Amino acid sequence: MPEEISGYYTPHYHFKTQLFKIIKRNWPAFKTAYPERYQNRLGELKKYQITTVEKFLACSNPHNGFSYVACTKDSCNHHYVVPFSCHTEICPSCSEKNVLEYSDWLTSEVLFNVSHKHTVLTLPKELREYFRIEPKLLGYLAKNAGKMLIHLSRESAKGVYSKPKHIIDIPDDAMPGIIVRIETAGGDLQFNSHLHCLESCGCYSPRDDEDNYFPSPYIPYKVLRRAWMNSVLRLLVNFKKISTTIADGIKAKYPNGFNVNSTIRDHTGDKELMYRQAQYIQKAPLSEMRIVNYNTNTEMVTIRFRRKDFDSNHKGYSFATISAFELIARLIQHIHYPFMHYTHYYGQYSVRRRGMRRKQQKKSNPNETGKNRTGYRSSWAKLIWKVYGVNPLLCPVCGSVMKVTLIVTKNVEQKLKQLNINVWYYSLNNEVHKIVKARDSP
């Protein structure tokens, strides 16, 4: 760990978070009430949804295994445990760890050192239900979006959309780098399937000569919106979800196409901006900070989310108060469908194209090292330092170095008592329990 980091680490208590309390208190009753109250509207409660929620409830519970961290100074007996995490997408803490590791890998190994467009492709309300009922359609939706953006970017690089037109020839293998992230959660946690697309502002050709980058900064909104609408409707017609008559009616209702939003960010030489952009496209559906209030007497929860029409009195936020049951019902709709990828790579960012560049010994950007995704998995200590700026391996009692001396996965209960560990935990069936008196909680 860096020497300049001198802060002391206070362990995170998962059971003290508002989201954990809401789900823990209401999950058993919610499962019982679900068939009657939500099944007609949201469909049957899936096995993978139940499994994910139960993993979340078991997150950071030392009775499921832990790492034992102790001070290396003989005269100091300070120690603590680091319980295993759940790695689920609905857990804000675990999602943040995944986002940090993903952002490191993406900015160092994938993204070109050029400006990028962040494009959000949305769907009208009348079409979202098809993708909620059949999540596999979202994968095809992302593929269609990637193909559409490659075509439009190449047209822009040729000068088709320039005024006056100045058509140039570009190589057939010149294309942009595109990342498409599938998102299903709206601000109020209602199902709102949309795509976050990160696209390089230019087409790159892997030729040996220097003149191999063709800028494509401009795509007219009208062209983009109509192309997106046609792509979505063609997909639904091909899968026989809607008829051509219904598709024609939707085109008449939305003559300008479906809503999209596209913003150009100049990432050239700015790794921090690239890093923040990468973090934004992959995040949890609900963060702890968005839970404004949880009333345990009425079981009502107030959440906040971004407004479209920014209100200066609320700094751009709107608020919704819903029951705890309703919050859980909305949240589990955003649990990832098993064995389905929610982040897709197209064009020069595809796995095939990245492999070709490595063979040619060409780097995407100056930070590239050639590591794969697993090479960017950070240790628990490094992630704590990165998020909070404190060193978890610095003893708060004597200032000496601490280290992981034991990893326990079996006979956990016996080991906890044997080591006399300072552990607080939240039993899934009971209230808060204390094994041994520990130092004060944060």
Coordinates of C-alpha atoms in Angstrom, one line a residue:
M1 CA 0.0 0.0 0.0
P2 CA 1.2 3.6 -0.6
E3 CA 3.1 5.1 2.3
E4 CA 1.2 8.4 2.1
I5 CA -2.1 6.7 3.0
S6 CA -2.3 6.9 6.7
G7 CA -6.0 6.7 7.5
Y8 CA -7.4 3.9 9.6
Y9 CA -10.0 1.5 8.2
T10 CA -13.3 0.9 10.0
P11 CA -14.9 -2.3 8.8
H12 CA -18.2 -2.1 6.8
Y13 CA -21.2 -3.5 8.5
H14 CA -23.5 -4.8 5.8
F15 CA -26.4 -5.4 8.2
K16 CA -26.6 -1.7 9.1
T17 CA -27.4 -0.6 5.6
Q18 CA -30.9 0.5 4.8
L19 CA -31.3 -1.8 1.8
F20 CA -30.3 -4.8 3.9
K21 CA -32.8 -3.9 6.7
I22 CA -35.6 -3.4 4.2
I23 CA -35.1 -6.8 2.4
K24 CA -34.3 -8.7 5.6
R25 CA -37.4 -7.5 7.5
N26 CA -39.8 -8.1 4.5
W27 CA -38.4 -10.9 2.4
P28 CA -40.2 -13.9 4.0
A29 CA -43.6 -12.1 4.0
F30 CA -42.9 -10.8 0.5
K31 CA -42.4 -14.3 -0.9
T32 CA -45.7 -15.4 0.7
A33 CA -47.6 -12.4 -0.7
Y34 CA -46.0 -12.3 -4.1
P35 CA -48.3 -14.7 -6.0
E36 CA -51.4 -12.8 -5.0
R37 CA -50.1 -9.2 -5.2
Y38 CA -47.5 -9.2 -7.9
Q39 CA -47.6 -12.3 -10.1
N40 CA -50.2 -11.0 -12.5
R41 CA -48.3 -7.8 -13.1
L42 CA -44.7 -9.0 -12.9
G43 CA -44.9 -12.7 -13.7
E44 CA -43.8 -15.7 -11.6
L45 CA -41.1 -15.2 -9.0
K46 CA -38.1 -16.9 -10.6
K47 CA -35.7 -19.3 -8.9
Y48 CA -32.6 -17.2 -9.8
Q49 CA -34.3 -14.1 -8.3
I50 CA -34.8 -15.9 -5.0
T51 CA -31.2 -17.2 -5.0
T52 CA -29.8 -13.8 -5.7
V53 CA -31.7 -12.2 -2.9
E54 CA -30.7 -14.9 -0.4
K55 CA -27.1 -14.4 -1.4
F56 CA -27.5 -10.7 -0.8
L57 CA -28.8 -11.4 2.7
A58 CA -25.9 -13.7 3.4
C59 CA -23.3 -11.1 2.2
S60 CA -20.6 -10.2 4.7
N61 CA -21.9 -12.7 7.2
P62 CA -18.7 -14.2 8.9
H63 CA -20.5 -17.5 9.5
N64 CA -20.2 -18.1 5.8
G65 CA -16.5 -17.8 5.9
F66 CA -14.0 -15.0 6.4
S67 CA -10.4 -13.8 6.2
Y68 CA -8.6 -13.1 9.5
V69 CA -6.6 -9.9 9.6
A70 CA -4.2 -9.4 12.6
C71 CA -1.5 -6.9 13.6
T72 CA 2.1 -8.1 13.0
K73 CA 3.4 -6.5 16.2
D74 CA 3.8 -9.2 18.9
S75 CA 2.6 -6.9 21.7
C76 CA -0.5 -5.8 19.9
N77 CA -3.5 -8.1 19.8
H78 CA -5.6 -6.0 17.4
H79 CA -7.5 -8.0 14.8
Y80 CA -10.6 -8.1 12.7
V81 CA -12.3 -10.3 10.1
V82 CA -13.2 -9.6 6.5
P83 CA -16.3 -11.7 5.7
F84 CA -16.9 -13.0 2.2
S85 CA -19.1 -10.9 -0.1
C86 CA -22.0 -12.0 -2.3
H87 CA -21.0 -10.6 -5.7
T88 CA -24.6 -10.0 -6.7
E89 CA -25.7 -7.1 -8.9
I90 CA -28.3 -5.8 -6.4
C91 CA -25.7 -5.4 -3.6
P92 CA -24.4 -1.7 -3.7
S93 CA -21.1 -2.7 -2.0
C94 CA -20.3 -5.6 -4.3
S95 CA -21.4 -3.7 -7.4
E96 CA -19.0 -0.9 -6.5
K97 CA -16.1 -3.3 -6.3
N98 CA -17.0 -4.7 -9.7
V99 CA -17.4 -1.2 -11.2
L100 CA -13.9 -0.2 -10.0
E101 CA -12.2 -3.3 -11.4
Y102 CA -14.1 -3.0 -14.7
S103 CA -13.3 0.7 -15.1
D104 CA -9.6 0.0 -14.5
W105 CA -9.6 -2.7 -17.2
L106 CA -11.7 -0.7 -19.7
T107 CA -9.7 2.5 -19.5
S108 CA -6.3 0.7 -19.7
E109 CA -6.9 -2.1 -22.1
V110 CA -9.9 -1.3 -24.3
L111 CA -10.7 2.3 -24.9
F112 CA -8.8 4.3 -27.6
N113 CA -7.2 7.5 -26.5
V114 CA -9.7 9.6 -28.4
S115 CA -13.0 11.4 -27.9
H116 CA -16.0 9.2 -27.2
K117 CA -19.8 9.6 -27.6
H118 CA -22.0 8.5 -24.8
T119 CA -25.3 7.6 -26.4
V120 CA -28.4 6.5 -24.5
L121 CA -31.0 4.6 -26.6
T122 CA -34.4 4.3 -25.0
L123 CA -37.7 2.5 -25.7
P124 CA -41.3 3.8 -25.6
K125 CA -43.4 2.4 -22.7
E126 CA -45.6 0.3 -25.0
L127 CA -42.6 -1.8 -26.1
R128 CA -40.7 -2.3 -22.8
E129 CA -43.0 -5.1 -21.6
Y130 CA -41.8 -7.4 -24.4
F131 CA -38.2 -7.2 -23.1
R132 CA -39.3 -7.7 -19.5
I133 CA -41.2 -10.9 -20.3
E134 CA -38.4 -12.2 -22.5
P135 CA -35.0 -10.9 -21.3
K136 CA -33.1 -12.8 -24.0
L137 CA -34.4 -10.2 -26.5
L138 CA -32.2 -7.6 -24.8
G139 CA -29.1 -9.4 -26.1
Y140 CA -30.4 -9.1 -29.7
L141 CA -31.4 -5.5 -29.0
A142 CA -27.8 -4.7 -28.1
K143 CA -26.5 -6.5 -31.2
N144 CA -28.8 -4.5 -33.4
A145 CA -27.7 -1.3 -31.7
G146 CA -24.0 -2.1 -32.3
K147 CA -24.6 -2.8 -36.0
M148 CA -26.6 0.4 -36.4
L149 CA -24.0 2.6 -34.7
I150 CA -21.2 1.0 -36.8
H151 CA -23.1 1.8 -40.0
L152 CA -24.0 5.4 -39.0
S153 CA -20.4 6.1 -37.8
R154 CA -19.0 4.9 -41.1
E155 CA -21.5 7.1 -43.0
S156 CA -20.4 10.0 -40.9
A157 CA -16.7 9.3 -41.5
K158 CA -17.4 9.2 -45.3
G159 CA -18.9 12.7 -45.0
V160 CA -22.5 11.7 -45.8
Y161 CA -23.9 14.0 -43.1
S162 CA -21.5 16.9 -43.6
K163 CA -22.7 20.2 -45.1
P164 CA -21.8 20.6 -47.9
K165 CA -21.3 17.0 -48.6
H166 CA -17.7 15.9 -49.2
I167 CA -17.7 12.1 -49.7
I168 CA -14.4 10.3 -49.1
D169 CA -13.5 6.7 -49.4
I170 CA -12.6 4.8 -46.3
P171 CA -11.3 1.2 -46.0
D172 CA -13.9 -1.6 -45.6
D173 CA -12.3 -2.6 -42.2
A174 CA -12.5 0.9 -40.8
M175 CA -15.0 1.0 -38.0
P176 CA -15.5 2.6 -34.6
G177 CA -15.0 0.9 -31.2
I178 CA -18.4 0.4 -29.5
I179 CA -19.4 -0.8 -26.0
V180 CA -23.1 -1.4 -25.4
R181 CA -24.4 -1.9 -21.8
I182 CA -27.9 -3.2 -21.2
E183 CA -29.8 -1.4 -18.4
T184 CA -33.3 -2.2 -17.2
A185 CA -33.8 0.1 -14.2
G186 CA -35.3 3.5 -14.4
G187 CA -34.7 6.1 -11.8
D188 CA -37.7 5.0 -9.8
L189 CA -36.8 1.3 -10.2
Q190 CA -39.6 0.7 -12.7
F191 CA -38.6 -1.5 -15.6
N192 CA -37.2 0.8 -18.2
S193 CA -35.0 -1.1 -20.6
H194 CA -32.4 1.1 -22.4
L195 CA -28.9 0.9 -23.7
H196 CA -25.8 2.9 -22.7
C197 CA -23.4 3.0 -25.7
L198 CA -19.9 4.3 -25.5
E199 CA -18.6 4.9 -29.1
S200 CA -15.3 6.3 -30.4
C201 CA -15.7 9.5 -32.4
G202 CA -14.1 8.0 -35.4
C203 CA -13.4 4.8 -37.4
Y204 CA -10.1 3.1 -37.1
S205 CA -8.5 0.8 -39.7
P206 CA -5.7 -1.6 -38.6
R207 CA -3.5 -0.7 -41.5
D208 CA 0.2 -0.2 -41.2
D209 CA 0.3 3.3 -42.5
E210 CA -0.3 6.3 -40.2
D211 CA -3.4 7.7 -41.9
N212 CA -5.7 5.1 -40.4
Y213 CA -8.1 7.1 -38.2
F214 CA -11.2 8.7 -39.8
P215 CA -13.1 11.1 -37.5
S216 CA -16.9 10.7 -37.4
P217 CA -18.0 13.3 -34.9
Y218 CA -21.5 14.1 -36.3
I219 CA -24.6 12.0 -36.7
P220 CA -27.9 14.0 -37.1
Y221 CA -30.3 13.3 -34.3
K222 CA -33.2 12.8 -36.7
V223 CA -31.2 10.1 -38.5
L224 CA -30.1 8.4 -35.3
R225 CA -33.6 8.4 -33.8
R226 CA -35.3 7.0 -36.9
A227 CA -32.6 4.4 -37.4
W228 CA -33.0 3.2 -33.8
M229 CA -36.7 3.0 -34.1
N230 CA -36.5 0.9 -37.3
S231 CA -33.9 -1.4 -35.7
V232 CA -36.2 -2.1 -32.6
L233 CA -39.3 -2.6 -34.6
R234 CA -37.6 -4.9 -37.1
L235 CA -36.3 -7.0 -34.2
L236 CA -39.8 -7.4 -32.7
V237 CA -41.4 -8.2 -36.0
N238 CA -38.8 -10.8 -36.8
F239 CA -39.4 -12.5 -33.4
K240 CA -43.2 -12.3 -34.1
K241 CA -43.8 -10.2 -31.0
I242 CA -45.7 -7.6 -33.0
S243 CA -47.2 -7.5 -36.5
T244 CA -46.2 -5.2 -39.3
T245 CA -49.5 -3.4 -38.8
I246 CA -48.6 -2.6 -35.2
A247 CA -45.1 -1.5 -36.2
D248 CA -46.5 0.9 -38.8
G249 CA -48.8 2.3 -36.2
I250 CA -45.9 2.9 -33.8
K251 CA -43.9 4.6 -36.7
A252 CA -46.9 6.9 -37.2
K253 CA -47.1 7.7 -33.5
Y254 CA -43.4 8.5 -33.3
P255 CA -42.6 10.3 -36.7
N256 CA -39.3 11.5 -35.4
G257 CA -38.2 8.2 -34.0
F258 CA -37.5 7.0 -30.5
N259 CA -35.8 9.2 -27.9
V260 CA -32.0 9.1 -27.8
N261 CA -29.4 11.2 -26.1
S262 CA -25.9 11.6 -27.3
T263 CA -23.0 13.5 -25.7
I264 CA -19.5 13.8 -26.9
R265 CA -16.7 13.7 -24.3
D266 CA -13.1 14.5 -25.1
H267 CA -11.2 11.7 -23.4
T268 CA -8.0 12.4 -25.3
G269 CA -5.2 12.2 -22.7
D270 CA -7.7 12.4 -19.8
K271 CA -7.8 9.0 -18.1
E272 CA -9.8 10.3 -15.2
L273 CA -12.7 11.3 -17.5
M274 CA -12.5 8.0 -19.3
Y275 CA -12.6 6.3 -15.9
R276 CA -15.7 8.2 -14.8
Q277 CA -17.5 7.4 -18.0
A278 CA -16.7 3.7 -17.7
Q279 CA -18.0 3.7 -14.1
Y280 CA -21.3 5.3 -15.2
I281 CA -22.2 2.7 -17.8
Q282 CA -22.0 -0.2 -15.2
K283 CA -23.6 0.4 -11.9
A284 CA -26.1 -1.1 -9.4
P285 CA -29.8 -0.4 -9.9
L286 CA -30.1 1.1 -6.4
S287 CA -27.4 2.7 -4.3
E288 CA -27.6 3.2 -0.5
M289 CA -27.5 7.0 -0.9
R290 CA -30.7 7.0 -2.9
I291 CA -32.7 5.6 0.0
V292 CA -33.7 8.8 1.8
N293 CA -35.9 7.3 4.5
Y294 CA -37.2 3.9 5.7
N295 CA -40.1 4.0 8.2
T296 CA -40.0 0.7 10.1
N297 CA -43.5 1.4 11.6
T298 CA -45.3 1.8 8.3
E299 CA -42.8 -0.1 6.1
M300 CA -42.7 2.8 3.7
V301 CA -39.5 3.7 1.8
T302 CA -38.6 7.0 0.2
I303 CA -36.1 7.0 -2.7
R304 CA -34.8 9.8 -4.8
F305 CA -33.9 9.8 -8.5
R306 CA -32.9 12.2 -11.2
R307 CA -35.6 14.4 -12.8
K308 CA -35.9 15.2 -16.4
D309 CA -37.0 18.8 -15.6
F310 CA -34.4 19.9 -13.0
D311 CA -36.0 21.7 -10.0
S312 CA -33.5 24.1 -8.4
N313 CA -35.2 23.6 -5.0
H314 CA -34.4 19.8 -5.1
K315 CA -31.1 20.0 -7.1
G316 CA -32.4 18.0 -9.9
Y317 CA -33.9 15.2 -7.8
S318 CA -37.4 13.8 -7.5
F319 CA -38.7 11.6 -4.7
A320 CA -41.0 8.6 -4.6
T321 CA -42.5 7.0 -1.4
I322 CA -43.4 3.3 -1.9
S323 CA -44.0 0.3 0.3
A324 CA -41.1 -2.0 1.2
F325 CA -42.9 -4.8 -0.7
E326 CA -43.1 -2.6 -3.8
L327 CA -39.4 -1.7 -3.6
I328 CA -38.4 -5.3 -3.4
A329 CA -40.7 -6.2 -6.3
R330 CA -39.2 -3.5 -8.5
L331 CA -35.6 -4.3 -7.5
I332 CA -35.7 -8.0 -8.3
Q333 CA -36.9 -7.2 -11.9
H334 CA -33.3 -6.0 -12.5
I335 CA -31.5 -9.2 -11.4
H336 CA -29.6 -10.4 -14.3
Y337 CA -31.0 -13.3 -16.3
P338 CA -28.7 -16.3 -15.9
F339 CA -25.9 -16.9 -18.5
M340 CA -26.7 -13.7 -20.3
H341 CA -24.1 -11.0 -21.0
Y342 CA -25.2 -7.4 -20.2
T343 CA -22.1 -5.7 -21.7
H344 CA -21.3 -6.2 -25.4
Y345 CA -18.3 -5.1 -27.4
Y346 CA -18.5 -4.3 -31.2
G347 CA -16.3 -3.0 -33.9
Q348 CA -12.7 -2.2 -32.9
Y349 CA -13.6 -3.0 -29.2
S350 CA -14.7 -6.6 -30.0
V351 CA -12.6 -9.5 -28.7
R352 CA -11.6 -10.4 -32.2
R353 CA -10.3 -7.0 -33.2
R354 CA -8.5 -6.5 -29.9
G355 CA -6.7 -9.8 -30.5
M356 CA -5.7 -8.8 -34.0
R357 CA -4.2 -5.6 -32.6
R358 CA -2.2 -7.5 -30.0
K359 CA -0.7 -9.7 -32.7
Q360 CA 0.3 -6.6 -34.6
Q361 CA 1.7 -5.2 -31.4
K362 CA -0.5 -2.1 -31.6
K363 CA -1.8 -0.5 -28.4
S364 CA -5.3 0.9 -28.0
N365 CA -3.9 3.6 -25.7
P366 CA -0.6 4.4 -23.9
N367 CA -1.8 2.7 -20.7
E368 CA -2.4 -0.7 -22.3
T369 CA -0.4 -3.6 -20.8
G370 CA -2.0 -6.6 -22.5
K371 CA -3.7 -8.0 -19.3
N372 CA -7.0 -9.7 -19.6
R373 CA -10.0 -8.9 -17.4
T374 CA -9.0 -11.2 -14.5
G375 CA -5.6 -9.4 -14.4
Y376 CA -7.4 -6.4 -13.0
R377 CA -9.0 -8.1 -10.1
S378 CA -7.9 -6.0 -7.1
S379 CA -7.4 -7.3 -3.6
W380 CA -9.8 -6.2 -0.9
A381 CA -7.2 -3.9 0.6
K382 CA -6.5 -2.1 -2.7
L383 CA -10.2 -1.5 -3.3
I384 CA -10.7 0.0 0.2
W385 CA -7.7 2.3 -0.4
K386 CA -9.1 3.3 -3.8
V387 CA -12.6 4.1 -2.6
Y388 CA -12.0 5.5 0.9
G389 CA -8.4 6.6 0.8
V390 CA -7.5 4.7 3.9
N391 CA -5.1 1.7 4.4
P392 CA -7.0 -1.3 5.9
L393 CA -3.7 -2.9 6.7
L394 CA -2.6 -0.2 9.0
C395 CA -3.2 -1.0 12.7
P396 CA -5.3 1.7 14.4
V397 CA -3.9 0.8 17.8
C398 CA -0.2 0.8 17.3
G399 CA 0.3 1.9 13.6
S400 CA 2.0 -1.3 12.6
V401 CA 1.3 -3.3 9.5
M402 CA -1.5 -5.8 9.5
K403 CA -1.9 -8.8 7.3
V404 CA -4.2 -11.6 6.4
T405 CA -3.0 -14.6 8.4
L406 CA -5.9 -17.0 7.9
I407 CA -8.7 -17.7 5.5
V408 CA -11.6 -19.8 7.0
T409 CA -14.1 -21.6 4.7
K410 CA -14.8 -24.7 6.9
N411 CA -15.8 -25.2 10.5
V412 CA -16.5 -21.5 10.7
E413 CA -18.4 -21.5 14.0
Q414 CA -15.7 -23.4 15.8
K415 CA -13.0 -21.1 14.4
L416 CA -14.9 -18.0 15.4
K417 CA -15.0 -19.0 19.0
Q418 CA -11.5 -20.4 19.0
L419 CA -10.0 -17.1 17.7
N420 CA -12.2 -14.9 20.0
I421 CA -12.9 -12.6 17.1
N422 CA -14.6 -9.2 17.2
V423 CA -17.6 -10.0 15.1
W424 CA -21.1 -8.5 14.8
Y425 CA -23.5 -10.0 12.4
Y426 CA -27.1 -10.1 11.5
S427 CA -28.7 -13.5 11.6
L428 CA -31.2 -14.3 8.9
N429 CA -33.7 -15.6 11.4
N430 CA -33.0 -13.5 14.5
E431 CA -31.9 -10.0 15.4
V432 CA -28.4 -8.6 15.8
H433 CA -26.1 -10.9 17.7
K434 CA -22.7 -10.3 19.2
I435 CA -20.2 -13.2 19.5
V436 CA -17.5 -11.3 21.5
K437 CA -17.3 -7.7 22.7
A438 CA -15.4 -5.8 20.1
R439 CA -14.1 -2.3 19.6
D440 CA -16.9 0.2 19.0
S441 CA -18.7 0.0 15.7
P442 CA -18.5 3.0 13.4

